[in-house]
Amino acid sequence: MFSFVLVFKSWVFCPKLDKTSIDSLEKAWNDRLKVHVPDDIIARSQEFGRSIATAIYNWSTTDNFNISGAGYTIPVCASCWVLIPPAPSPVGPFLKNTRPFLASSLTATAPPLPFPYSEDPSSEFYKAAKEVYDIGKALTPEQKLIPAWWADLGGPGVGYAGGAHILSIVT
């Protein structure tokens, strides 16, 4: 528990609201333990948890994680994403260089592209893109509301930054 608390509170995307909640949870557990567990055992357990948290954190600093887009040049090609202001710059363009959590490489688990990019209306790519477009135009109010959960409309420090949602899911 203690190692979890330390690691999560040091996480760059941990909003203040979450840190407050974690502090409250930690206090509740400590209060509960103090009734049944001697202080010296609690202290040793916390020290052990702190050492685990430190090891995890130190290891995490060597994984090349970089959510920043500083220095990234958006590629230009027919199939490339285009930044349309006021859209923000790409989030995490260097994440492909991050040490993978499970596989030995990110390409080891990436499926092949189903079909090549094409602007030809008779191509499989175009048909698939058109299907998504048409579905998007016919969404029900409920279907439009579902992605709002990802929109981070709570303001600064509330929820997760868009690029961090996947990390929230993983953790």
mmCIF file of N, CA and C in Angstrom, residues 23-162:
data_model
loop_
_atom_site.group_PDB
_atom_site.id
_atom_site.type_symbol
_atom_site.label_atom_id
_atom_site.label_comp_id
_atom_site.label_asym_id
_atom_site.label_seq_id
_atom_site.Cartn_x
_atom_site.Cartn_y
_atom_site.Cartn_z
ATOM 1 N N ASP A 23 -3.982 10.647 0.016
ATOM 2 C CA ASP A 23 -3.553 10.973 1.383
ATOM 3 C C ASP A 23 -4.599 10.520 2.398
ATOM 4 N N SER A 24 -5.857 10.738 2.068
ATOM 5 C CA SER A 24 -6.946 10.335 2.957
ATOM 6 C C SER A 24 -6.993 8.814 3.108
ATOM 7 N N LEU A 25 -6.829 8.105 1.999
ATOM 8 C CA LEU A 25 -6.819 6.640 2.034
ATOM 9 C C LEU A 25 -5.643 6.130 2.866
ATOM 10 N N GLU A 26 -4.471 6.738 2.665
ATOM 11 C CA GLU A 26 -3.288 6.328 3.424
ATOM 12 C C GLU A 26 -3.503 6.544 4.928
ATOM 13 N N LYS A 27 -4.071 7.679 5.299
ATOM 14 C CA LYS A 27 -4.325 7.956 6.714
ATOM 15 C C LYS A 27 -5.320 6.945 7.290
ATOM 16 N N ALA A 28 -6.366 6.642 6.537
ATOM 17 C CA ALA A 28 -7.365 5.678 7.017
ATOM 18 C C ALA A 28 -6.725 4.315 7.264
ATOM 19 N N TRP A 29 -5.865 3.865 6.340
ATOM 20 C CA TRP A 29 -5.190 2.570 6.514
ATOM 21 C C TRP A 29 -4.226 2.608 7.693
ATOM 22 N N ASN A 30 -3.481 3.704 7.813
ATOM 23 C CA ASN A 30 -2.548 3.822 8.944
ATOM 24 C C ASN A 30 -3.291 3.795 10.274
ATOM 25 N N ASP A 31 -4.416 4.510 10.341
ATOM 26 C CA ASP A 31 -5.215 4.518 11.573
ATOM 27 C C ASP A 31 -5.743 3.122 11.891
ATOM 28 N N ARG A 32 -6.165 2.408 10.866
ATOM 29 C CA ARG A 32 -6.687 1.048 11.059
ATOM 30 C C ARG A 32 -5.565 0.111 11.526
ATOM 31 N N LEU A 33 -4.391 0.239 10.921
ATOM 32 C CA LEU A 33 -3.272 -0.640 11.279
ATOM 33 C C LEU A 33 -2.788 -0.393 12.706
ATOM 34 N N LYS A 34 -2.767 0.868 13.121
ATOM 35 C CA LYS A 34 -2.240 1.210 14.447
ATOM 36 C C LYS A 34 -3.001 0.528 15.579
ATOM 37 N N VAL A 35 -4.230 0.134 15.318
ATOM 38 C CA VAL A 35 -5.031 -0.545 16.341
ATOM 39 C C VAL A 35 -4.524 -1.964 16.573
ATOM 40 N N HIS A 36 -4.027 -2.616 15.522
ATOM 41 C CA HIS A 36 -3.675 -4.042 15.594
ATOM 42 C C HIS A 36 -2.189 -4.354 15.387
ATOM 43 N N VAL A 37 -1.435 -3.386 14.880
ATOM 44 C CA VAL A 37 -0.044 -3.672 14.510
ATOM 45 C C VAL A 37 0.887 -2.750 15.294
ATOM 46 N N PRO A 38 1.942 -3.310 15.882
ATOM 47 C CA PRO A 38 2.894 -2.491 16.637
ATOM 48 C C PRO A 38 3.556 -1.424 15.748
ATOM 49 N N ASP A 39 3.871 -0.296 16.356
ATOM 50 C CA ASP A 39 4.462 0.828 15.626
ATOM 51 C C ASP A 39 5.742 0.457 14.894
ATOM 52 N N ASP A 40 6.588 -0.393 15.512
ATOM 53 C CA ASP A 40 7.856 -0.746 14.863
ATOM 54 C C ASP A 40 7.613 -1.541 13.577
ATOM 55 N N ILE A 41 6.589 -2.377 13.562
ATOM 56 C CA ILE A 41 6.273 -3.150 12.349
ATOM 57 C C ILE A 41 5.719 -2.217 11.275
ATOM 58 N N ILE A 42 4.879 -1.285 11.673
ATOM 59 C CA ILE A 42 4.353 -0.306 10.711
ATOM 60 C C ILE A 42 5.503 0.497 10.116
ATOM 61 N N ALA A 43 6.427 0.950 10.960
ATOM 62 C CA ALA A 43 7.567 1.743 10.485
ATOM 63 C C ALA A 43 8.424 0.942 9.513
ATOM 64 N N ARG A 44 8.700 -0.330 9.846
ATOM 65 C CA ARG A 44 9.496 -1.180 8.941
ATOM 66 C C ARG A 44 8.755 -1.407 7.629
ATOM 67 N N SER A 45 7.458 -1.626 7.721
ATOM 68 C CA SER A 45 6.659 -1.859 6.517
ATOM 69 C C SER A 45 6.652 -0.625 5.621
ATOM 70 N N GLN A 46 6.531 0.542 6.245
ATOM 71 C CA GLN A 46 6.552 1.773 5.456
ATOM 72 C C GLN A 46 7.920 1.993 4.818
ATOM 73 N N GLU A 47 8.965 1.688 5.546
ATOM 74 C CA GLU A 47 10.314 1.824 4.987
ATOM 75 C C GLU A 47 10.507 0.860 3.820
ATOM 76 N N PHE A 48 10.015 -0.364 3.975
ATOM 77 C CA PHE A 48 10.099 -1.340 2.886
ATOM 78 C C PHE A 48 9.292 -0.843 1.686
ATOM 79 N N GLY A 49 8.083 -0.359 1.940
ATOM 80 C CA GLY A 49 7.258 0.189 0.863
ATOM 81 C C GLY A 49 7.938 1.352 0.172
ATOM 82 N N ARG A 50 8.575 2.216 0.970
ATOM 83 C CA ARG A 50 9.307 3.353 0.414
ATOM 84 C C ARG A 50 10.450 2.871 -0.476
ATOM 85 N N SER A 51 11.151 1.815 -0.063
ATOM 86 C CA SER A 51 12.263 1.301 -0.881
ATOM 87 C C SER A 51 11.749 0.705 -2.190
ATOM 88 N N ILE A 52 10.599 0.023 -2.129
ATOM 89 C CA ILE A 52 10.002 -0.530 -3.353
ATOM 90 C C ILE A 52 9.573 0.606 -4.273
ATOM 91 N N ALA A 53 8.898 1.610 -3.711
ATOM 92 C CA ALA A 53 8.442 2.754 -4.506
ATOM 93 C C ALA A 53 9.618 3.470 -5.156
ATOM 94 N N THR A 54 10.692 3.658 -4.403
ATOM 95 C CA THR A 54 11.879 4.326 -4.937
ATOM 96 C C THR A 54 12.483 3.518 -6.073
ATOM 97 N N ALA A 55 12.560 2.206 -5.898
ATOM 98 C CA ALA A 55 13.102 1.346 -6.960
ATOM 99 C C ALA A 55 12.235 1.418 -8.214
ATOM 100 N N ILE A 56 10.914 1.371 -8.038
ATOM 101 C CA ILE A 56 10.007 1.457 -9.189
ATOM 102 C C ILE A 56 10.159 2.808 -9.876
ATOM 103 N N TYR A 57 10.159 3.863 -9.091
ATOM 104 C CA TYR A 57 10.289 5.196 -9.673
ATOM 105 C C TYR A 57 11.628 5.347 -10.399
ATOM 106 N N ASN A 58 12.721 4.946 -9.759
ATOM 107 C CA ASN A 58 14.038 5.062 -10.391
ATOM 108 C C ASN A 58 14.102 4.268 -11.688
ATOM 109 N N TRP A 59 13.525 3.069 -11.696
ATOM 110 C CA TRP A 59 13.497 2.261 -12.915
ATOM 111 C C TRP A 59 12.675 2.970 -13.982
ATOM 112 N N SER A 60 11.569 3.605 -13.586
ATOM 113 C CA SER A 60 10.702 4.269 -14.560
ATOM 114 C C SER A 60 11.385 5.454 -15.228
ATOM 115 N N THR A 61 12.366 6.057 -14.558
ATOM 116 C CA THR A 61 13.040 7.218 -15.148
ATOM 117 C C THR A 61 14.007 6.822 -16.260
ATOM 118 N N THR A 62 14.201 5.531 -16.463
ATOM 119 C CA THR A 62 15.123 5.066 -17.504
ATOM 120 C C THR A 62 14.392 4.518 -18.726
ATOM 121 N N ASP A 63 13.074 4.743 -18.811
ATOM 122 C CA ASP A 63 12.312 4.111 -19.892
ATOM 123 C C ASP A 63 12.110 4.990 -21.127
ATOM 124 N N ASN A 64 12.746 6.162 -21.157
ATOM 125 C CA ASN A 64 12.640 7.096 -22.282
ATOM 126 C C ASN A 64 11.250 7.694 -22.442
ATOM 127 N N PHE A 65 10.428 7.652 -21.392
ATOM 128 C CA PHE A 65 9.085 8.228 -21.477
ATOM 129 C C PHE A 65 9.200 9.734 -21.649
ATOM 130 N N ASN A 66 8.540 10.256 -22.659
ATOM 131 C CA ASN A 66 8.566 11.688 -22.924
ATOM 132 C C ASN A 66 7.247 12.078 -23.569
ATOM 133 N N ILE A 67 6.336 12.629 -22.792
ATOM 134 C CA ILE A 67 5.028 13.018 -23.314
ATOM 135 C C ILE A 67 5.118 14.320 -24.100
ATOM 136 N N SER A 68 6.202 15.062 -23.915
ATOM 137 C CA SER A 68 6.367 16.348 -24.577
ATOM 138 C C SER A 68 6.558 16.176 -26.077
ATOM 139 N N GLY A 69 6.065 17.140 -26.809
ATOM 140 C CA GLY A 69 6.264 17.146 -28.251
ATOM 141 C C GLY A 69 7.377 18.096 -28.661
ATOM 142 N N ALA A 70 8.130 18.635 -27.695
ATOM 143 C CA ALA A 70 9.201 19.583 -27.998
ATOM 144 C C ALA A 70 10.203 18.948 -28.954
ATOM 145 N N GLY A 71 10.490 19.641 -30.026
ATOM 146 C CA GLY A 71 11.455 19.151 -31.000
ATOM 147 C C GLY A 71 10.871 18.220 -32.047
ATOM 148 N N TYR A 72 9.582 17.925 -31.948
ATOM 149 C CA TYR A 72 8.952 17.013 -32.906
ATOM 150 C C TYR A 72 8.495 17.794 -34.131
ATOM 151 N N THR A 73 8.797 17.280 -35.299
ATOM 152 C CA THR A 73 8.342 17.868 -36.549
ATOM 153 C C THR A 73 7.252 16.974 -37.117
ATOM 154 N N ILE A 74 6.084 17.555 -37.328
ATOM 155 C CA ILE A 74 4.963 16.789 -37.866
ATOM 156 C C ILE A 74 5.276 16.429 -39.313
ATOM 157 N N PRO A 75 5.218 15.135 -39.645
ATOM 158 C CA PRO A 75 5.501 14.746 -41.027
ATOM 159 C C PRO A 75 4.424 15.280 -41.975
ATOM 160 N N VAL A 76 4.814 15.497 -43.208
ATOM 161 C CA VAL A 76 3.887 15.992 -44.219
ATOM 162 C C VAL A 76 3.799 14.957 -45.330
ATOM 163 N N CYS A 77 2.599 14.430 -45.526
ATOM 164 C CA CYS A 77 2.337 13.492 -46.613
ATOM 165 C C CYS A 77 0.822 13.375 -46.767
ATOM 166 N N ALA A 78 0.368 12.753 -47.811
ATOM 167 C CA ALA A 78 -1.070 12.639 -48.074
ATOM 168 C C ALA A 78 -1.801 11.917 -46.951
ATOM 169 N N SER A 79 -1.179 10.930 -46.334
ATOM 170 C CA SER A 79 -1.850 10.145 -45.294
ATOM 171 C C SER A 79 -1.567 10.644 -43.881
ATOM 172 N N CYS A 80 -0.819 11.733 -43.749
ATOM 173 C CA CYS A 80 -0.411 12.223 -42.434
ATOM 174 C C CYS A 80 -1.469 13.106 -41.794
ATOM 175 N N TRP A 81 -1.483 13.065 -40.468
ATOM 176 C CA TRP A 81 -2.346 13.941 -39.681
ATOM 177 C C TRP A 81 -1.903 15.377 -39.905
ATOM 178 N N VAL A 82 -2.859 16.293 -39.929
ATOM 179 C CA VAL A 82 -2.567 17.707 -40.132
ATOM 180 C C VAL A 82 -3.066 18.488 -38.923
ATOM 181 N N LEU A 83 -2.203 19.309 -38.373
ATOM 182 C CA LEU A 83 -2.569 20.162 -37.245
ATOM 183 C C LEU A 83 -3.446 21.294 -37.755
ATOM 184 N N ILE A 84 -4.659 21.388 -37.223
ATOM 185 C CA ILE A 84 -5.576 22.460 -37.612
ATOM 186 C C ILE A 84 -5.839 23.304 -36.371
ATOM 187 N N PRO A 85 -5.277 24.523 -36.324
ATOM 188 C CA PRO A 85 -5.483 25.376 -35.151
ATOM 189 C C PRO A 85 -6.974 25.576 -34.884
ATOM 190 N N PRO A 86 -7.393 25.651 -33.640
ATOM 191 C CA PRO A 86 -6.582 25.816 -32.435
ATOM 192 C C PRO A 86 -6.188 24.495 -31.788
ATOM 193 N N ALA A 87 -6.210 23.414 -32.521
ATOM 194 C CA ALA A 87 -5.834 22.111 -31.956
ATOM 195 C C ALA A 87 -4.435 22.192 -31.351
ATOM 196 N N PRO A 88 -4.222 21.493 -30.239
ATOM 197 C CA PRO A 88 -2.890 21.507 -29.628
ATOM 198 C C PRO A 88 -1.903 20.678 -30.444
ATOM 199 N N SER A 89 -0.645 20.875 -30.153
ATOM 200 C CA SER A 89 0.394 20.072 -30.799
ATOM 201 C C SER A 89 0.208 18.609 -30.427
ATOM 202 N N PRO A 90 0.815 17.701 -31.187
ATOM 203 C CA PRO A 90 0.681 16.272 -30.870
ATOM 204 C C PRO A 90 1.164 15.969 -29.455
ATOM 205 N N VAL A 91 0.466 15.079 -28.787
ATOM 206 C CA VAL A 91 0.836 14.671 -27.430
ATOM 207 C C VAL A 91 1.587 13.349 -27.511
ATOM 208 N N GLY A 92 2.758 13.318 -26.961
ATOM 209 C CA GLY A 92 3.514 12.072 -26.885
ATOM 210 C C GLY A 92 4.026 11.526 -28.200
ATOM 211 N N PRO A 93 4.527 12.369 -29.101
ATOM 212 C CA PRO A 93 4.992 11.826 -30.377
ATOM 213 C C PRO A 93 6.222 10.928 -30.250
ATOM 214 N N PHE A 94 6.916 11.009 -29.121
ATOM 215 C CA PHE A 94 8.113 10.191 -28.930
ATOM 216 C C PHE A 94 7.846 8.933 -28.109
ATOM 217 N N LEU A 95 6.583 8.651 -27.804
ATOM 218 C CA LEU A 95 6.269 7.485 -26.978
ATOM 219 C C LEU A 95 6.703 6.178 -27.634
ATOM 220 N N LYS A 96 6.869 6.192 -28.949
ATOM 221 C CA LYS A 96 7.338 4.975 -29.626
ATOM 222 C C LYS A 96 8.746 4.591 -29.164
ATOM 223 N N ASN A 97 9.466 5.549 -28.586
ATOM 224 C CA ASN A 97 10.824 5.283 -28.104
ATOM 225 C C ASN A 97 10.860 4.825 -26.646
ATOM 226 N N THR A 98 9.691 4.698 -26.038
ATOM 227 C CA THR A 98 9.601 4.297 -24.637
ATOM 228 C C THR A 98 9.813 2.796 -24.493
ATOM 229 N N ARG A 99 10.467 2.412 -23.409
ATOM 230 C CA ARG A 99 10.653 0.984 -23.142
ATOM 231 C C ARG A 99 9.273 0.355 -22.984
ATOM 232 N N PRO A 100 8.988 -0.694 -23.748
ATOM 233 C CA PRO A 100 7.673 -1.339 -23.626
ATOM 234 C C PRO A 100 7.506 -2.025 -22.277
ATOM 235 N N PHE A 101 6.269 -2.069 -21.832
ATOM 236 C CA PHE A 101 5.963 -2.664 -20.537
ATOM 237 C C PHE A 101 5.995 -4.183 -20.602
ATOM 238 N N LEU A 102 5.495 -4.763 -21.685
ATOM 239 C CA LEU A 102 5.400 -6.215 -21.767
ATOM 240 C C LEU A 102 6.244 -6.834 -22.875
ATOM 241 N N ALA A 103 6.117 -6.307 -24.067
ATOM 242 C CA ALA A 103 6.799 -6.922 -25.209
ATOM 243 C C ALA A 103 8.230 -6.407 -25.318
ATOM 244 N N SER A 104 9.037 -7.116 -26.072
ATOM 245 C CA SER A 104 10.418 -6.687 -26.243
ATOM 246 C C SER A 104 10.512 -5.493 -27.184
ATOM 247 N N SER A 105 9.492 -5.290 -27.996
ATOM 248 C CA SER A 105 9.444 -4.110 -28.851
ATOM 249 C C SER A 105 7.992 -3.789 -29.160
ATOM 250 N N LEU A 106 7.739 -2.530 -29.456
ATOM 251 C CA LEU A 106 6.368 -2.130 -29.760
ATOM 252 C C LEU A 106 5.876 -2.761 -31.054
ATOM 253 N N THR A 107 6.776 -3.008 -31.988
ATOM 254 C CA THR A 107 6.347 -3.602 -33.253
ATOM 255 C C THR A 107 6.024 -5.080 -33.100
ATOM 256 N N ALA A 108 6.468 -5.694 -32.007
ATOM 257 C CA ALA A 108 6.186 -7.114 -31.795
ATOM 258 C C ALA A 108 4.701 -7.365 -31.580
ATOM 259 N N THR A 109 3.988 -6.359 -31.087
ATOM 260 C CA THR A 109 2.566 -6.544 -30.812
ATOM 261 C C THR A 109 1.666 -5.720 -31.721
ATOM 262 N N ALA A 110 2.242 -4.887 -32.552
ATOM 263 C CA ALA A 110 1.431 -4.053 -33.437
ATOM 264 C C ALA A 110 0.918 -4.880 -34.611
ATOM 265 N N PRO A 111 -0.386 -4.842 -34.837
ATOM 266 C CA PRO A 111 -0.916 -5.579 -35.987
ATOM 267 C C PRO A 111 -0.534 -4.859 -37.275
ATOM 268 N N PRO A 112 -0.469 -5.580 -38.371
ATOM 269 C CA PRO A 112 -0.168 -4.910 -39.634
ATOM 270 C C PRO A 112 -1.346 -4.014 -40.028
ATOM 271 N N LEU A 113 -1.073 -3.001 -40.812
ATOM 272 C CA LEU A 113 -2.158 -2.165 -41.311
ATOM 273 C C LEU A 113 -3.091 -3.029 -42.145
ATOM 274 N N PRO A 114 -4.402 -2.854 -41.992
ATOM 275 C CA PRO A 114 -5.328 -3.715 -42.726
ATOM 276 C C PRO A 114 -5.269 -3.495 -44.234
ATOM 277 N N PHE A 115 -5.035 -2.283 -44.646
ATOM 278 C CA PHE A 115 -4.890 -1.981 -46.071
ATOM 279 C C PHE A 115 -4.192 -0.633 -46.202
ATOM 280 N N PRO A 116 -3.532 -0.399 -47.313
ATOM 281 C CA PRO A 116 -2.755 0.832 -47.479
ATOM 282 C C PRO A 116 -3.647 2.069 -47.648
ATOM 283 N N TYR A 117 -3.087 3.202 -47.272
ATOM 284 C CA TYR A 117 -3.785 4.474 -47.443
ATOM 285 C C TYR A 117 -4.113 4.684 -48.912
ATOM 286 N N SER A 118 -5.313 5.189 -49.156
ATOM 287 C CA SER A 118 -5.712 5.495 -50.530
ATOM 288 C C SER A 118 -6.850 6.500 -50.522
ATOM 289 N N GLU A 119 -6.829 7.403 -51.491
ATOM 290 C CA GLU A 119 -7.916 8.364 -51.669
ATOM 291 C C GLU A 119 -8.871 7.924 -52.769
ATOM 292 N N ASP A 120 -8.667 6.746 -53.295
ATOM 293 C CA ASP A 120 -9.533 6.192 -54.340
ATOM 294 C C ASP A 120 -10.832 5.701 -53.696
ATOM 295 N N PRO A 121 -12.004 6.245 -54.099
ATOM 296 C CA PRO A 121 -13.279 5.842 -53.492
ATOM 297 C C PRO A 121 -13.591 4.349 -53.590
ATOM 298 N N SER A 122 -12.942 3.632 -54.487
ATOM 299 C CA SER A 122 -13.201 2.191 -54.599
ATOM 300 C C SER A 122 -12.254 1.358 -53.730
ATOM 301 N N SER A 123 -11.288 2.019 -53.061
ATOM 302 C CA SER A 123 -10.309 1.282 -52.246
ATOM 303 C C SER A 123 -10.908 0.881 -50.900
ATOM 304 N N GLU A 124 -10.329 -0.165 -50.298
ATOM 305 C CA GLU A 124 -10.770 -0.628 -48.981
ATOM 306 C C GLU A 124 -10.540 0.441 -47.910
ATOM 307 N N PHE A 125 -9.421 1.147 -48.010
ATOM 308 C CA PHE A 125 -9.120 2.193 -47.038
ATOM 309 C C PHE A 125 -10.184 3.281 -47.083
ATOM 310 N N TYR A 126 -10.482 3.759 -48.261
ATOM 311 C CA TYR A 126 -11.465 4.826 -48.423
ATOM 312 C C TYR A 126 -12.829 4.380 -47.907
ATOM 313 N N LYS A 127 -13.216 3.154 -48.242
ATOM 314 C CA LYS A 127 -14.517 2.625 -47.801
ATOM 315 C C LYS A 127 -14.588 2.564 -46.269
ATOM 316 N N ALA A 128 -13.504 2.125 -45.643
ATOM 317 C CA ALA A 128 -13.481 2.038 -44.179
ATOM 318 C C ALA A 128 -13.559 3.435 -43.556
ATOM 319 N N ALA A 129 -12.803 4.384 -44.100
ATOM 320 C CA ALA A 129 -12.833 5.756 -43.588
ATOM 321 C C ALA A 129 -14.213 6.372 -43.788
ATOM 322 N N LYS A 130 -14.813 6.113 -44.922
ATOM 323 C CA LYS A 130 -16.157 6.634 -45.224
ATOM 324 C C LYS A 130 -17.186 6.040 -44.271
ATOM 325 N N GLU A 131 -17.034 4.763 -43.940
ATOM 326 C CA GLU A 131 -17.955 4.122 -42.996
ATOM 327 C C GLU A 131 -17.891 4.822 -41.632
ATOM 328 N N VAL A 132 -16.690 5.103 -41.169
ATOM 329 C CA VAL A 132 -16.524 5.798 -39.894
ATOM 330 C C VAL A 132 -17.130 7.203 -39.976
ATOM 331 N N TYR A 133 -16.879 7.884 -41.068
ATOM 332 C CA TYR A 133 -17.432 9.227 -41.269
ATOM 333 C C TYR A 133 -18.958 9.202 -41.234
ATOM 334 N N ASP A 134 -19.554 8.269 -41.966
ATOM 335 C CA ASP A 134 -21.018 8.169 -42.026
ATOM 336 C C ASP A 134 -21.614 7.842 -40.657
ATOM 337 N N ILE A 135 -20.977 6.938 -39.932
ATOM 338 C CA ILE A 135 -21.453 6.601 -38.583
ATOM 339 C C ILE A 135 -21.381 7.840 -37.692
ATOM 340 N N GLY A 136 -20.288 8.579 -37.799
ATOM 341 C CA GLY A 136 -20.121 9.797 -37.002
ATOM 342 C C GLY A 136 -21.194 10.833 -37.276
ATOM 343 N N LYS A 137 -21.678 10.885 -38.481
ATOM 344 C CA LYS A 137 -22.729 11.841 -38.852
ATOM 345 C C LYS A 137 -24.101 11.424 -38.333
ATOM 346 N N ALA A 138 -24.269 10.157 -37.953
ATOM 347 C CA ALA A 138 -25.583 9.643 -37.548
ATOM 348 C C ALA A 138 -25.634 9.229 -36.074
ATOM 349 N N LEU A 139 -24.750 9.762 -35.256
ATOM 350 C CA LEU A 139 -24.710 9.374 -33.844
ATOM 351 C C LEU A 139 -25.948 9.852 -33.089
ATOM 352 N N THR A 140 -26.381 9.031 -32.139
ATOM 353 C CA THR A 140 -27.475 9.417 -31.249
ATOM 354 C C THR A 140 -26.920 10.375 -30.192
ATOM 355 N N PRO A 141 -27.791 11.094 -29.486
ATOM 356 C CA PRO A 141 -27.294 11.968 -28.408
ATOM 357 C C PRO A 141 -26.468 11.197 -27.369
ATOM 358 N N GLU A 142 -26.886 9.979 -27.031
ATOM 359 C CA GLU A 142 -26.126 9.180 -26.059
ATOM 360 C C GLU A 142 -24.741 8.834 -26.606
ATOM 361 N N GLN A 143 -24.677 8.468 -27.878
ATOM 362 C CA GLN A 143 -23.390 8.124 -28.481
ATOM 363 C C GLN A 143 -22.470 9.340 -28.532
ATOM 364 N N LYS A 144 -23.026 10.520 -28.681
ATOM 365 C CA LYS A 144 -22.212 11.741 -28.679
ATOM 366 C C LYS A 144 -21.723 12.073 -27.268
ATOM 367 N N LEU A 145 -22.503 11.690 -26.261
ATOM 368 C CA LEU A 145 -22.164 11.989 -24.877
ATOM 369 C C LEU A 145 -21.028 11.105 -24.347
ATOM 370 N N ILE A 146 -20.962 9.872 -24.804
ATOM 371 C CA ILE A 146 -19.969 8.917 -24.297
ATOM 372 C C ILE A 146 -18.537 9.451 -24.396
ATOM 373 N N PRO A 147 -18.103 9.997 -25.528
ATOM 374 C CA PRO A 147 -16.714 10.490 -25.584
ATOM 375 C C PRO A 147 -16.450 11.713 -24.716
ATOM 376 N N ALA A 148 -17.507 12.362 -24.225
ATOM 377 C CA ALA A 148 -17.300 13.527 -23.364
ATOM 378 C C ALA A 148 -16.528 13.151 -22.104
ATOM 379 N N TRP A 149 -16.606 11.879 -21.706
ATOM 380 C CA TRP A 149 -15.855 11.432 -20.536
ATOM 381 C C TRP A 149 -14.358 11.657 -20.744
ATOM 382 N N TRP A 150 -13.927 11.587 -21.991
ATOM 383 C CA TRP A 150 -12.509 11.744 -22.310
ATOM 384 C C TRP A 150 -12.121 13.212 -22.497
ATOM 385 N N ALA A 151 -13.072 14.118 -22.473
ATOM 386 C CA ALA A 151 -12.819 15.494 -22.870
ATOM 387 C C ALA A 151 -12.132 16.344 -21.806
ATOM 388 N N ASP A 152 -12.045 15.870 -20.585
ATOM 389 C CA ASP A 152 -11.368 16.610 -19.516
ATOM 390 C C ASP A 152 -11.929 18.014 -19.349
ATOM 391 N N LEU A 153 -13.235 18.094 -19.262
ATOM 392 C CA LEU A 153 -13.878 19.395 -19.144
ATOM 393 C C LEU A 153 -13.890 19.911 -17.715
ATOM 394 N N GLY A 154 -13.309 19.171 -16.797
ATOM 395 C CA GLY A 154 -13.320 19.570 -15.394
ATOM 396 C C GLY A 154 -12.389 20.715 -15.070
ATOM 397 N N GLY A 155 -11.550 21.094 -15.970
ATOM 398 C CA GLY A 155 -10.624 22.194 -15.734
ATOM 399 C C GLY A 155 -9.261 21.696 -15.283
ATOM 400 N N PRO A 156 -8.319 22.609 -15.113
ATOM 401 C CA PRO A 156 -6.956 22.236 -14.730
ATOM 402 C C PRO A 156 -6.920 21.449 -13.424
ATOM 403 N N GLY A 157 -6.167 20.378 -13.416
ATOM 404 C CA GLY A 157 -5.992 19.574 -12.215
ATOM 405 C C GLY A 157 -7.114 18.595 -11.939
ATOM 406 N N VAL A 158 -8.112 18.545 -12.804
ATOM 407 C CA VAL A 158 -9.229 17.622 -12.619
ATOM 408 C C VAL A 158 -9.243 16.663 -13.800
ATOM 409 N N GLY A 159 -9.263 15.391 -13.533
ATOM 410 C CA GLY A 159 -9.229 14.410 -14.614
ATOM 411 C C GLY A 159 -7.810 14.222 -15.111
ATOM 412 N N TYR A 160 -7.696 13.555 -16.225
ATOM 413 C CA TYR A 160 -6.392 13.270 -16.802
ATOM 414 C C TYR A 160 -6.215 14.038 -18.097
ATOM 415 N N ALA A 161 -4.998 14.451 -18.357
ATOM 416 C CA ALA A 161 -4.707 15.085 -19.637
ATOM 417 C C ALA A 161 -4.976 14.072 -20.738
ATOM 418 N N GLY A 162 -5.429 14.551 -21.898
ATOM 419 C CA GLY A 162 -5.800 13.659 -22.988
ATOM 420 C C GLY A 162 -4.771 12.580 -23.276
#
